[in-house]
Short mmCIF file of C-alpha atoms and ligand atoms in Angstrom, two decimals:
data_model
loop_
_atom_site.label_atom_id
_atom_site.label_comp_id
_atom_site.label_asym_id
_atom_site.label_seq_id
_atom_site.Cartn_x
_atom_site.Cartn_y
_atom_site.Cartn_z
CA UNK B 1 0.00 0.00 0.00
CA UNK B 2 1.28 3.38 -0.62
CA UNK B 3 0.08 6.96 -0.13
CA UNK B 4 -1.94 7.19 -2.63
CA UNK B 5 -4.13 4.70 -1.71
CA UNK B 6 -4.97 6.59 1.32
CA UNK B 7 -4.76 9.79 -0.41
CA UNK B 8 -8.95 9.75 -0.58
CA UNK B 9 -9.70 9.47 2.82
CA UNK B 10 -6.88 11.08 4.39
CA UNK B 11 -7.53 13.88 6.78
CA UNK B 12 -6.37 17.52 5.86
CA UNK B 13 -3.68 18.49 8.34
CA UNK B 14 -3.46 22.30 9.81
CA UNK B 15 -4.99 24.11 12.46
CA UNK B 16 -8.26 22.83 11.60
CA UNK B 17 -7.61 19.12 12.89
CA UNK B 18 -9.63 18.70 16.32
CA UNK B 19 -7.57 19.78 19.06
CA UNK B 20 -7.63 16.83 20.86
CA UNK B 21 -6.06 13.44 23.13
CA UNK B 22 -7.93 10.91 21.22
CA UNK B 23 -6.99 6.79 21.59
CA UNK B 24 -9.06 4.74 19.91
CA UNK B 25 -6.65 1.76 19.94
CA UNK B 26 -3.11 1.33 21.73
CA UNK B 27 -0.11 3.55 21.10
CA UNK B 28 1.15 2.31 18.41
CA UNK B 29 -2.36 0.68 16.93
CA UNK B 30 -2.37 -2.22 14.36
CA UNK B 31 -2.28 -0.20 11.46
CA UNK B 32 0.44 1.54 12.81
CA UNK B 33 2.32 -2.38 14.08
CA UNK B 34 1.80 -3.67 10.46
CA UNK B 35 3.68 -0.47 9.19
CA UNK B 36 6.20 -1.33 11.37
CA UNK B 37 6.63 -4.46 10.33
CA UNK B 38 6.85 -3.58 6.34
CA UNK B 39 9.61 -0.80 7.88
CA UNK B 40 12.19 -3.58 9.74
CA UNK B 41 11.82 -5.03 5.80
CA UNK B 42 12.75 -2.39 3.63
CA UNK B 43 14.32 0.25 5.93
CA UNK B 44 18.03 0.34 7.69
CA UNK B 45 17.55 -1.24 11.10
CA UNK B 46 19.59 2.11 12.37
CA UNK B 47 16.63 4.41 10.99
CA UNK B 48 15.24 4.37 14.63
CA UNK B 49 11.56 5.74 15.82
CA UNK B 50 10.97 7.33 19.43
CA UNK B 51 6.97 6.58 18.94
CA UNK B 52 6.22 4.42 16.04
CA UNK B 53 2.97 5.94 15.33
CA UNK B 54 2.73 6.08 11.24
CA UNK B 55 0.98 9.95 10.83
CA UNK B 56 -1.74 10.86 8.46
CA UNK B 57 -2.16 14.38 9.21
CA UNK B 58 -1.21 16.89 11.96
CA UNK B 59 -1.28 20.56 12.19
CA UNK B 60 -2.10 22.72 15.47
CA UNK B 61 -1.16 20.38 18.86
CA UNK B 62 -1.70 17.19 17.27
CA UNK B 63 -0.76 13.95 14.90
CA UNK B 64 -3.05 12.04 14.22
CA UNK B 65 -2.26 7.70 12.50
CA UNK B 66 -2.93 5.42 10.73
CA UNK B 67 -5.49 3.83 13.65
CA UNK B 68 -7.44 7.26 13.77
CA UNK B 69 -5.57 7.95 17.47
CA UNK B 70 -5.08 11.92 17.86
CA UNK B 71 -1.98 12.63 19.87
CA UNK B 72 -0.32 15.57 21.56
CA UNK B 73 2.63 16.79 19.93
CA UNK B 74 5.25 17.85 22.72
CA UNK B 75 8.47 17.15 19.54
CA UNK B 76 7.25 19.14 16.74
CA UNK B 77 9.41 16.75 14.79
CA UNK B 78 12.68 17.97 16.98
CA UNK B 79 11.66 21.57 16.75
CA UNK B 80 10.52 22.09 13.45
CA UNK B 81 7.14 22.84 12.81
CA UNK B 82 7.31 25.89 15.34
CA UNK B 83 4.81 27.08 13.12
CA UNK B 84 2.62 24.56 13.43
CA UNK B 85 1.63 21.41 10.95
CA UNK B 86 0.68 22.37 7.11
CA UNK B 87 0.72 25.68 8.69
CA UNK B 88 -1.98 27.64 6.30
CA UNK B 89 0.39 30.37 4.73
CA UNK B 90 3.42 27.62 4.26
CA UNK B 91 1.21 25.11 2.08
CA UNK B 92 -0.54 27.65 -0.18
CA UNK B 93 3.17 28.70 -0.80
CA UNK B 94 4.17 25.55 -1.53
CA UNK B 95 1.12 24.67 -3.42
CA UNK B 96 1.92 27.36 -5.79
CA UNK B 97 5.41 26.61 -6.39
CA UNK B 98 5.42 23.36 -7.02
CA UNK B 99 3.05 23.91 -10.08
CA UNK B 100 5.33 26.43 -11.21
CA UNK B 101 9.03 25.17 -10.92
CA UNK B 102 10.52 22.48 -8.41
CA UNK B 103 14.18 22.51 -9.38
CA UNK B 104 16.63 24.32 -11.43
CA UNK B 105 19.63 24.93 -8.76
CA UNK B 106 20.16 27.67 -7.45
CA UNK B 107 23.50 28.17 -8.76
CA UNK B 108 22.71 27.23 -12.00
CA UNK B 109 20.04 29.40 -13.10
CA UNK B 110 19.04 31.36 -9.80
CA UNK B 111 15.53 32.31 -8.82
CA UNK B 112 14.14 35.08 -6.28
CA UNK B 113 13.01 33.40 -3.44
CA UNK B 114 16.59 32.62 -2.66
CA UNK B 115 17.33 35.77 -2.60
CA UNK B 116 14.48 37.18 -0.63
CA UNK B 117 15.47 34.26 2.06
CA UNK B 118 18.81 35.52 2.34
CA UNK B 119 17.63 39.12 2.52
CA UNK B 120 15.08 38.01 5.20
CA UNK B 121 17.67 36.07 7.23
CA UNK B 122 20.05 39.19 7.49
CA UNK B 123 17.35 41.11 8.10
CA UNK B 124 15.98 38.90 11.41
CA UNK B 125 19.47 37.57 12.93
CA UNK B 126 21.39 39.65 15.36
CA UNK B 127 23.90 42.25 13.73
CA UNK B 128 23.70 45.55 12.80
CA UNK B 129 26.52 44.91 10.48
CA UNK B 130 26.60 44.21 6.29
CA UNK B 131 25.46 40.31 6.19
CA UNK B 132 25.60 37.62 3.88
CA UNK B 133 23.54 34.34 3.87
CA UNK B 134 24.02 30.48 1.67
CA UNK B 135 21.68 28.48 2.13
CA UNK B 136 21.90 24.42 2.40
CA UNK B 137 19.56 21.34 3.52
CA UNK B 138 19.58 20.08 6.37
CA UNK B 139 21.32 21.66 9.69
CA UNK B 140 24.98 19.63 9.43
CA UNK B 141 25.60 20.67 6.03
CA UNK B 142 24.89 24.41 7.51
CA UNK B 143 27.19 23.50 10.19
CA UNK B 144 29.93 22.35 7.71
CA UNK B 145 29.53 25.28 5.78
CA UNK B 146 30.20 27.55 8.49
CA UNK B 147 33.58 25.79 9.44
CA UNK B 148 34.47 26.18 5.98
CA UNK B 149 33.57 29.76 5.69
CA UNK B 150 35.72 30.22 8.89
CA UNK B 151 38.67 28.21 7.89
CA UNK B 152 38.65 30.25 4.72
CA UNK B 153 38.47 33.86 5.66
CA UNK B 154 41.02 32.97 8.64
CA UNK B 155 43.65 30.74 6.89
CA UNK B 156 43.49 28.73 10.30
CA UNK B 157 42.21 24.90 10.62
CA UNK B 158 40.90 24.33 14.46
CA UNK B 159 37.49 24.56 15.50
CA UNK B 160 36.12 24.04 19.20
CA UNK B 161 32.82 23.00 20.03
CA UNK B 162 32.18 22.01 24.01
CA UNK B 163 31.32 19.07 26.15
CA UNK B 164 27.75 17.92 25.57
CA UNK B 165 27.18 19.64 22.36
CA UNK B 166 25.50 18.39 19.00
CA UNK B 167 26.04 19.26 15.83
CA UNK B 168 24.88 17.01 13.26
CA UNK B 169 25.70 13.47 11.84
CA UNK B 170 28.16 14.18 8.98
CA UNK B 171 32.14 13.11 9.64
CA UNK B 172 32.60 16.88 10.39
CA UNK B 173 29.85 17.40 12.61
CA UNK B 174 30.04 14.06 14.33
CA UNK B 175 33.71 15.14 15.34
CA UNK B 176 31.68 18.47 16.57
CA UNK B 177 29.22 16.35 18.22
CA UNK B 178 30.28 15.21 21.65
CA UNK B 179 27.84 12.06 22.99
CA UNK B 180 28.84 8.67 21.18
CA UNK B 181 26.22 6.81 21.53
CA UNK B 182 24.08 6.82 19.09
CA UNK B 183 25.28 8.98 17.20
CA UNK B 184 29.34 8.61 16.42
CA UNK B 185 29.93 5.00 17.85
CA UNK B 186 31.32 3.19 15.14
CA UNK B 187 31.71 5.68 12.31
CA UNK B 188 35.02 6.98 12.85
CA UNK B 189 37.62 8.14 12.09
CA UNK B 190 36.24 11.84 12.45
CA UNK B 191 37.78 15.05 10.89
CA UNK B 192 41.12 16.35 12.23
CA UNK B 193 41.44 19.31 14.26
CA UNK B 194 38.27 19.49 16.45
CA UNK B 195 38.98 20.05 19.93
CA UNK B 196 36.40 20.30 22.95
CA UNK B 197 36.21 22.43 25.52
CA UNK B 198 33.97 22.53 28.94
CA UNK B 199 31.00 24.13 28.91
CA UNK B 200 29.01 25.81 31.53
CA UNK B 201 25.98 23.05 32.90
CA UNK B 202 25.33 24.77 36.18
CA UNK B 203 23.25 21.99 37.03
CA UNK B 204 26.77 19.80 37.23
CA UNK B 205 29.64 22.12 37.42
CA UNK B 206 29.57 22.99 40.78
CA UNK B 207 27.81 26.37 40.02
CA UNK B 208 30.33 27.94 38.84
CA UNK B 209 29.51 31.81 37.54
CA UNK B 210 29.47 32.55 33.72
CA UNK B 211 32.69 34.55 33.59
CA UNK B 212 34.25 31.45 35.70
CA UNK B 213 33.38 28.40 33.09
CA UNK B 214 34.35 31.26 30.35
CA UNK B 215 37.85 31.49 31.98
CA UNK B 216 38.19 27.91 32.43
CA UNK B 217 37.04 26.82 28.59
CA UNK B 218 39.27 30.09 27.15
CA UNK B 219 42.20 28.80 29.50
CA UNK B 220 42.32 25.57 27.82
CA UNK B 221 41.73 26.51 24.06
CA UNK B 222 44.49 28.78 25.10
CA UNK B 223 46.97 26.32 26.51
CA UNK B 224 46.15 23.46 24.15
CA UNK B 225 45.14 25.04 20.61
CA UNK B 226 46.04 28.68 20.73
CA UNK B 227 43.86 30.87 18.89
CA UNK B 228 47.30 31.38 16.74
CA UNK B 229 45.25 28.03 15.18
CA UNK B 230 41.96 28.35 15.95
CA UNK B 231 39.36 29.23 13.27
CA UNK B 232 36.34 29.10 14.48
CA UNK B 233 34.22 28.78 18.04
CA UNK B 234 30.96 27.21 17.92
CA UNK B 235 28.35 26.56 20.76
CA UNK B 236 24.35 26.21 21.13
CA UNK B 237 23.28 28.99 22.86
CA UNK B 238 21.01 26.53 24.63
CA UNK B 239 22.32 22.96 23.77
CA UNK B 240 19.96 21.07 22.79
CA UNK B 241 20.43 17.21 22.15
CA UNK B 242 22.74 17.23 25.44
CA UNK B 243 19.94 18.16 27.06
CA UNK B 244 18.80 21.70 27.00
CA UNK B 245 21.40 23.05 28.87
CA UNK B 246 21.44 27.04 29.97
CA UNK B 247 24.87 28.24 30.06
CA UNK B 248 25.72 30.56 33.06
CA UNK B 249 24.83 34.23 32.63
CA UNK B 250 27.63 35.76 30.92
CA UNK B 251 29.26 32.47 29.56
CA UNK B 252 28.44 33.49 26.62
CA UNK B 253 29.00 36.99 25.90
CA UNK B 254 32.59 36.06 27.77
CA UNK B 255 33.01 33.67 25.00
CA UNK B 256 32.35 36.20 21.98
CA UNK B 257 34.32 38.63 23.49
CA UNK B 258 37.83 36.15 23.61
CA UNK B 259 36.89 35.22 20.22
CA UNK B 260 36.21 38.85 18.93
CA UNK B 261 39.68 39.88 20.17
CA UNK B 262 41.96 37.08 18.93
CA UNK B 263 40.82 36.39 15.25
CA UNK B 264 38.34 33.78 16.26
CA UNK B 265 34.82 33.15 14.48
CA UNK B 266 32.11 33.07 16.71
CA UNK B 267 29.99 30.32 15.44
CA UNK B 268 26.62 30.02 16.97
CA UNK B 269 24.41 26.98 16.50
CA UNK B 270 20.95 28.02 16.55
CA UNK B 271 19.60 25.25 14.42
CA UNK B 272 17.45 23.93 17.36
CA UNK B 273 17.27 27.31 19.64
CA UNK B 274 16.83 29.42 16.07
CA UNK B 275 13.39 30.94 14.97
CA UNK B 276 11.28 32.18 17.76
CA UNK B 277 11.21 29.12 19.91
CA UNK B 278 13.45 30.34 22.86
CA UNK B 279 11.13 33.29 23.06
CA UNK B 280 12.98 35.63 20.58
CA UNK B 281 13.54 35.17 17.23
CA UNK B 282 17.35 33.78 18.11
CA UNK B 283 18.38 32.87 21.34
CA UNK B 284 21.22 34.64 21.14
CA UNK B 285 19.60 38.03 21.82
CA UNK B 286 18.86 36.97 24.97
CA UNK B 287 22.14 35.79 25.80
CA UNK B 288 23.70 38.98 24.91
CA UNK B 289 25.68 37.84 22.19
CA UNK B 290 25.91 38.73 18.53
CA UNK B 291 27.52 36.13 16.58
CA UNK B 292 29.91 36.52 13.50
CA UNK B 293 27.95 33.42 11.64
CA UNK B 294 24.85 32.18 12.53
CA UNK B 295 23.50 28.10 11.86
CA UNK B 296 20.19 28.31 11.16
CA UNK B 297 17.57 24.88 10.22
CA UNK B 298 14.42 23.66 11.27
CA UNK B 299 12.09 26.10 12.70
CA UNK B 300 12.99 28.18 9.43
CA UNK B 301 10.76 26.95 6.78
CA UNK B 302 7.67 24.83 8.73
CA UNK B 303 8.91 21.80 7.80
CA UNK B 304 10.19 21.91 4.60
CA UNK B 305 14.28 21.24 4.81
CA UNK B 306 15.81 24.27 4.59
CA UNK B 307 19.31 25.58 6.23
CA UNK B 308 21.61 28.77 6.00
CA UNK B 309 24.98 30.08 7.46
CA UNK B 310 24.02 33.89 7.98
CA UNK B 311 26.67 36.24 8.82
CA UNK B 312 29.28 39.05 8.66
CA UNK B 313 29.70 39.99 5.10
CA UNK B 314 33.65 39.95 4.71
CA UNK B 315 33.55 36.36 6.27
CA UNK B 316 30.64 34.82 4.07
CA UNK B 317 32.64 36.89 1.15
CA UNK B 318 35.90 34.90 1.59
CA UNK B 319 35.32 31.56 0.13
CA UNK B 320 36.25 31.80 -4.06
CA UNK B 321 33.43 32.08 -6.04
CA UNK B 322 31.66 28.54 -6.65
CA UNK B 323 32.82 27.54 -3.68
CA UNK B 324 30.21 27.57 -1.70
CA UNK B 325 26.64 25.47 -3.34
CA UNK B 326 25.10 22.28 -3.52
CA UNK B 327 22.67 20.64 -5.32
CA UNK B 328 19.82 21.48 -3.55
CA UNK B 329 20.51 23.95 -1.29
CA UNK B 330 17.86 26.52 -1.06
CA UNK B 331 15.31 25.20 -3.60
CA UNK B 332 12.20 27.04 -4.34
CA UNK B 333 10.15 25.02 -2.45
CA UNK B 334 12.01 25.37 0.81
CA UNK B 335 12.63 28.81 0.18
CA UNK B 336 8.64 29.51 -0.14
CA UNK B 337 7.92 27.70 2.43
CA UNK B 338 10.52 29.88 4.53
CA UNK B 339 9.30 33.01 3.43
CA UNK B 340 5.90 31.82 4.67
CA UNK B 341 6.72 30.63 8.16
CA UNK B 342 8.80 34.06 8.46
CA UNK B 343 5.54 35.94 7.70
CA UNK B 344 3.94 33.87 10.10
CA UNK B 345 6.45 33.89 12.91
CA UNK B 346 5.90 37.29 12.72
CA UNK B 347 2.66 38.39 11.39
CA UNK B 348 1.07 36.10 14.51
CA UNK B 349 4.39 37.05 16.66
CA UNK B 350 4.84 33.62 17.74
CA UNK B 351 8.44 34.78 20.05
CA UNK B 352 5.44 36.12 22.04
CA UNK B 353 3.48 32.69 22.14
CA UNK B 354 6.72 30.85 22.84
CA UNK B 355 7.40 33.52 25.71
CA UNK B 356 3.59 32.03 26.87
CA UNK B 357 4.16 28.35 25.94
CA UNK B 358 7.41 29.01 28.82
CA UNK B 359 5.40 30.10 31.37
CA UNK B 360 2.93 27.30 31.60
CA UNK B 361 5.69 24.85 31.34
CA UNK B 362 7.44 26.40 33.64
CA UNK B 363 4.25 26.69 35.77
CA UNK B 364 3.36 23.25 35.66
CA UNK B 365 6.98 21.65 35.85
CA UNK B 366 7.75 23.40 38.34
CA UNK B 367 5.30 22.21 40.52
CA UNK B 368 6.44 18.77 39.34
CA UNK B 369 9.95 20.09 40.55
CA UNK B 370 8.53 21.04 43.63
CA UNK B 371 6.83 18.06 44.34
CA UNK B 372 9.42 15.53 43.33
CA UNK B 373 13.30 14.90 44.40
CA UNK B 374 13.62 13.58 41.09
CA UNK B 375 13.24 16.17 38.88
CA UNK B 376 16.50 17.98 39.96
CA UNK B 377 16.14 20.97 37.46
CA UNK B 378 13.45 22.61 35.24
CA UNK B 379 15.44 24.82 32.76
CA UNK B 380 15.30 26.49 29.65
CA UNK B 381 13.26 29.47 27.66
CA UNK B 382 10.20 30.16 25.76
CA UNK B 383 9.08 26.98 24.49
CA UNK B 384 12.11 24.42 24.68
CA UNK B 385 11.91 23.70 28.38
CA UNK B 386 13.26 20.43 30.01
CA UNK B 387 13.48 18.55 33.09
CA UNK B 388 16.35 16.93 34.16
CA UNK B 389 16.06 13.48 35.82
CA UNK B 390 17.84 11.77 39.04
CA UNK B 391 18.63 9.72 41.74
CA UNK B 392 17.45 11.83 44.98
CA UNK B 393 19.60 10.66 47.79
CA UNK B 394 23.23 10.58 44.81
CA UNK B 395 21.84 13.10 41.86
CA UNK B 396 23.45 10.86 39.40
CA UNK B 397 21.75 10.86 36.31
CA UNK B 398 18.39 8.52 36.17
CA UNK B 399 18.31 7.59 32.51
CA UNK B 400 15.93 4.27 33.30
CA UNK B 401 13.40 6.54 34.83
CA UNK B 402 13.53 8.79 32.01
CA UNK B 403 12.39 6.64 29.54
CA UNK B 404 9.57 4.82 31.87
CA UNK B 405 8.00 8.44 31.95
CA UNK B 406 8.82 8.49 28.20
CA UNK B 407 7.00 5.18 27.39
CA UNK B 408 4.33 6.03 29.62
CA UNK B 409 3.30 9.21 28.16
CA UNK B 410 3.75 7.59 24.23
CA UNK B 411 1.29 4.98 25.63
CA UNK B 412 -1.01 7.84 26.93
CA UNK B 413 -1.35 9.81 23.60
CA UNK B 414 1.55 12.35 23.87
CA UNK B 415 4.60 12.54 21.89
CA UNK B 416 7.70 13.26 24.23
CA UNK B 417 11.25 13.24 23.84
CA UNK B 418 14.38 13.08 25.67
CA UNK B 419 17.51 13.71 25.30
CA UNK B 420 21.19 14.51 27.50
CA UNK B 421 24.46 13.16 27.72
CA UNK B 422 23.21 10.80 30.25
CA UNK B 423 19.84 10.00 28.89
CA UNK B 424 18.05 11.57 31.95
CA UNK B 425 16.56 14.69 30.34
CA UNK B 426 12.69 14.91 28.86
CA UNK B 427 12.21 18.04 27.06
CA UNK B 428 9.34 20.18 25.79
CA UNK B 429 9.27 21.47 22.30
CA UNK B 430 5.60 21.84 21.32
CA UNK B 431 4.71 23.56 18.21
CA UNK B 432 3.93 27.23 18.62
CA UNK B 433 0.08 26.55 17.19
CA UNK B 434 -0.75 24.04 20.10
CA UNK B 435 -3.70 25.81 22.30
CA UNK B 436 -3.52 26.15 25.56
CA UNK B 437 -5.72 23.53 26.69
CA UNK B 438 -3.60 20.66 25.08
CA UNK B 439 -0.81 22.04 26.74
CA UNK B 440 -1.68 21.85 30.14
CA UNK B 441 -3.65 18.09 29.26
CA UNK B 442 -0.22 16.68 27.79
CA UNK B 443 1.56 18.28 31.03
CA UNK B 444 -0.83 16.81 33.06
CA UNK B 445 -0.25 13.24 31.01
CA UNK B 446 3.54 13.77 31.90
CA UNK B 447 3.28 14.60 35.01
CA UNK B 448 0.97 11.38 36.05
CA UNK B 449 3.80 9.53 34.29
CA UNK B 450 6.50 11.34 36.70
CA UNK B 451 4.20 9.65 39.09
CA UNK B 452 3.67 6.31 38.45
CA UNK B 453 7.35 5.88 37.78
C1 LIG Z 1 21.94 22.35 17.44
C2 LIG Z 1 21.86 21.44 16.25
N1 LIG Z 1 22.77 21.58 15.26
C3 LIG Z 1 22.73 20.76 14.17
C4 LIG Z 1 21.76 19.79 14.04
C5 LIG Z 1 21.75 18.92 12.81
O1 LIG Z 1 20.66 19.25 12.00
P1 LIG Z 1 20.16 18.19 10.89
O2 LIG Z 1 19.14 18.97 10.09
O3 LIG Z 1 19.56 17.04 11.66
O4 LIG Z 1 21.37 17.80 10.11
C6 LIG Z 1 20.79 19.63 15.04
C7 LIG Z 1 19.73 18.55 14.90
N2 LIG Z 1 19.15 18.09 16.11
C8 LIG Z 1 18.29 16.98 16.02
C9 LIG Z 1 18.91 15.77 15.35
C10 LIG Z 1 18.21 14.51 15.74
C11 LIG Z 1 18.67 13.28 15.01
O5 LIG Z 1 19.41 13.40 14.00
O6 LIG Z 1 18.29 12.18 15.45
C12 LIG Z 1 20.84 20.47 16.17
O7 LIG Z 1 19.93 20.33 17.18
#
């Protein structure tokens, strides 16, 4: 069976979908178990699923399957659909476009939504400076891009990213990327000249201050690279696969400033934090830092893959002409599609709903915080929250609780994930077009879970 045979009776996704926890069968149903079954046939047995629920439609707070269950969406398909699902201006875009052209590349015979991205994207990010954008696929190519870009207009090879960071599963960004399994364990070698440094997780650090874990990380890039040799610094302003992790006010800006004065390009990753869904269009306004390239993926185009490197002007400038492309990078269905989730980020000022999203999760979470040794932090901004789970009486990292409250909230109709180093984090990402009143009924869900665990 393929699509197409469903196409008839398949439910139109979008805000219109009923808002609502519906199980009519078990999480995953048997439409959704004989999917699963064709899958371990024809897929790679390392294509995993957190919730092997095979969709048919989603759009507001919801997914709905194959078996006709409706369930929350707290993932937003790992921050993506900030938007929301088939959000209304993104597929009458896309609708358009793809009747008019679908390919030509972009560096073959060029086309204007490309352009207007790129205009749009130094328009939003941070900078009051000349900027440049390129635009890619998927958030590692973005990633590699930017190292190039770096190593280029400095002439230097290092690159530090820090402990507990993620960057993407190419050979470049696994070497970026700092937690094996699953994601490096096996595939090596990795790239030369990646170094880590520590970050600040004042959850586990001993609390120390922002201008402390600065001094420490800039002390050992100093002792061990030099920025003589360093090209490029790049961090998450909030991590986000190593589990949501707020650095230390004035980490950050400490950071930039090292890098600013000693030939260093200040890389930030905001492929996960990026587009509204900290609370402000990029997280790094609220960390007080203004970065000299900006990663930018997901949240940018509703769904469609779309990624950029945005950034000073004499840095994206270096690279030789042609060197810098792809096959697909920005295509003119992405790049619709981007336009239209910019319009509606801010047309419907969805920083502002994120900003809301936070304080309900916050809210509620904390009170799960308060209520349980457990849950040892709540932490995060706007609407990519997370809780970090433990052993009360040693705080070591409870990564077999974790995924109890995991399973227990996929079997009661919500769509969580986790994340962390140590597998003991569940965060929050819901799409920016889930009402309130799913909100609070998936917290609730999660917070039975907590629970019964
Ligand atoms: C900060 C940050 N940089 C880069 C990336 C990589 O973006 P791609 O579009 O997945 O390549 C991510 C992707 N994070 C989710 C990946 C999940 C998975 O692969 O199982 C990120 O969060």
């Amino acid at each position: 069976m393929s699509i197409l045979d469903t196409a008839i009776d398949t439910p139109v996704g979008g805000p219109s979908l009923p808002q609502e926890r519906r199980l009519v069968t078990p999480i995953p149903g048997p439409e959704s178990r004989k999917r699963a079954e064709r899958k371990a046939q024809a897929v790679a047995a390392g294509v995993g699923a957190t919730i092997p629920v095979y969709t048919v439609a989603a759009g507001g707070g919801v997914l709905v399957d194959v078996d006709g269950n409706s369930l929350i969406d707290f993932g937003s398909g790992i921050a993506v659909t900030g938007v929301g699902n088939s959000a209304p201006r993104v597929v009458d875009a896309v609708t358009a476009q793809v009747a008019a052209f679908t390919h030509t590349c972009f560096t073959v015979a060029p086309y204007d939504s490309y352009v207007d991205v790129a205009e749009a994207l130094n328009r939003l990010t941070p900078g009051d400076f000349a900027k440049r954008s390129a635009l890619f696929n998927s958030g590692a190519e973005a990633v590699e891009n930017a190292v190039k870009i770096a190593r280029h207009y400095t002439g230097k090879q290092a690159v530090v990213a820090f402990d507990h960071a993620y960057h993407g599963r190419t050979n470049l960004t696994m070497g970026l990327t700092a937690k094996n399994q699953p994601y490096k364990n096996g595939f090596g070698p990795f790239a030369p000249e990646i170094y880590r440094a520590p970050l600040s997780y004042p959850l586990r650090d001993g609390g120390l201050t922002g201008a402390e874990a600065a001094k420490r990380a800039i002390s050992m890039i100093e002792k061990q690279i030099g920025a003589a040799n360093l090209a490029a610094l790049i961090i998450e302003p909030i991590q986000g696969e190593g589990g949501f992790i707020v650095p230390a006010d004035g980490f950050l800006p400490a950071l930039q400033a090292w890098a600013n004065a000693n030939g260093v390009v200040f890389i930030a990753d905001e492929v996960q934090t990026g587009f509204a869904r900290t609370g402000t269009m990029f997280a790094s306004e609220q960390f007080g830092i203004v970065p000299d390239l900006i990663v930018t993926a997901k949240g940018i185009a509703g769904g469609l893959p779309l990624s950029a490197v945005t950034g000073r002007a004499e840095i994206m400038d270096a690279p030789q002409v042609g060197g810098l492309g792809g096959t697909y990078g920005g295509n003119p269905l992405a790049c619709v599609a981007a336009l239209a989730a910019i319009e509606t980020y801010e047309t419907e000022d969805l920083a502002a709903r994120a900003r809301q999203i936070g304080d309900i999760l916050f809210e509620k979470l904390g009170a799960l915080r308060d209520a349980d040794p457990r849950v040892a932090e709540v932490r995060g901004r706007g609407a990519m929250v997370a809780i970090e789970l433990v052993d009360p009486t040693t705080g070591e990292p409870d990564a077999a609780l974790t995924a109890k409250v995991a399973s227990a909230a996929h079997a009661a109709g919500v769509v969580l994930l986790t994340c962390g180093t140590y597998g003991n984090v569940i965060r929050f990402l819901p799409p920016l077009s889930i009402p309130d009143h799913l909100l609070i009924e998936g917290l609730d869900v999660v917070a039975e879970a907590v629970a019964g665990a």
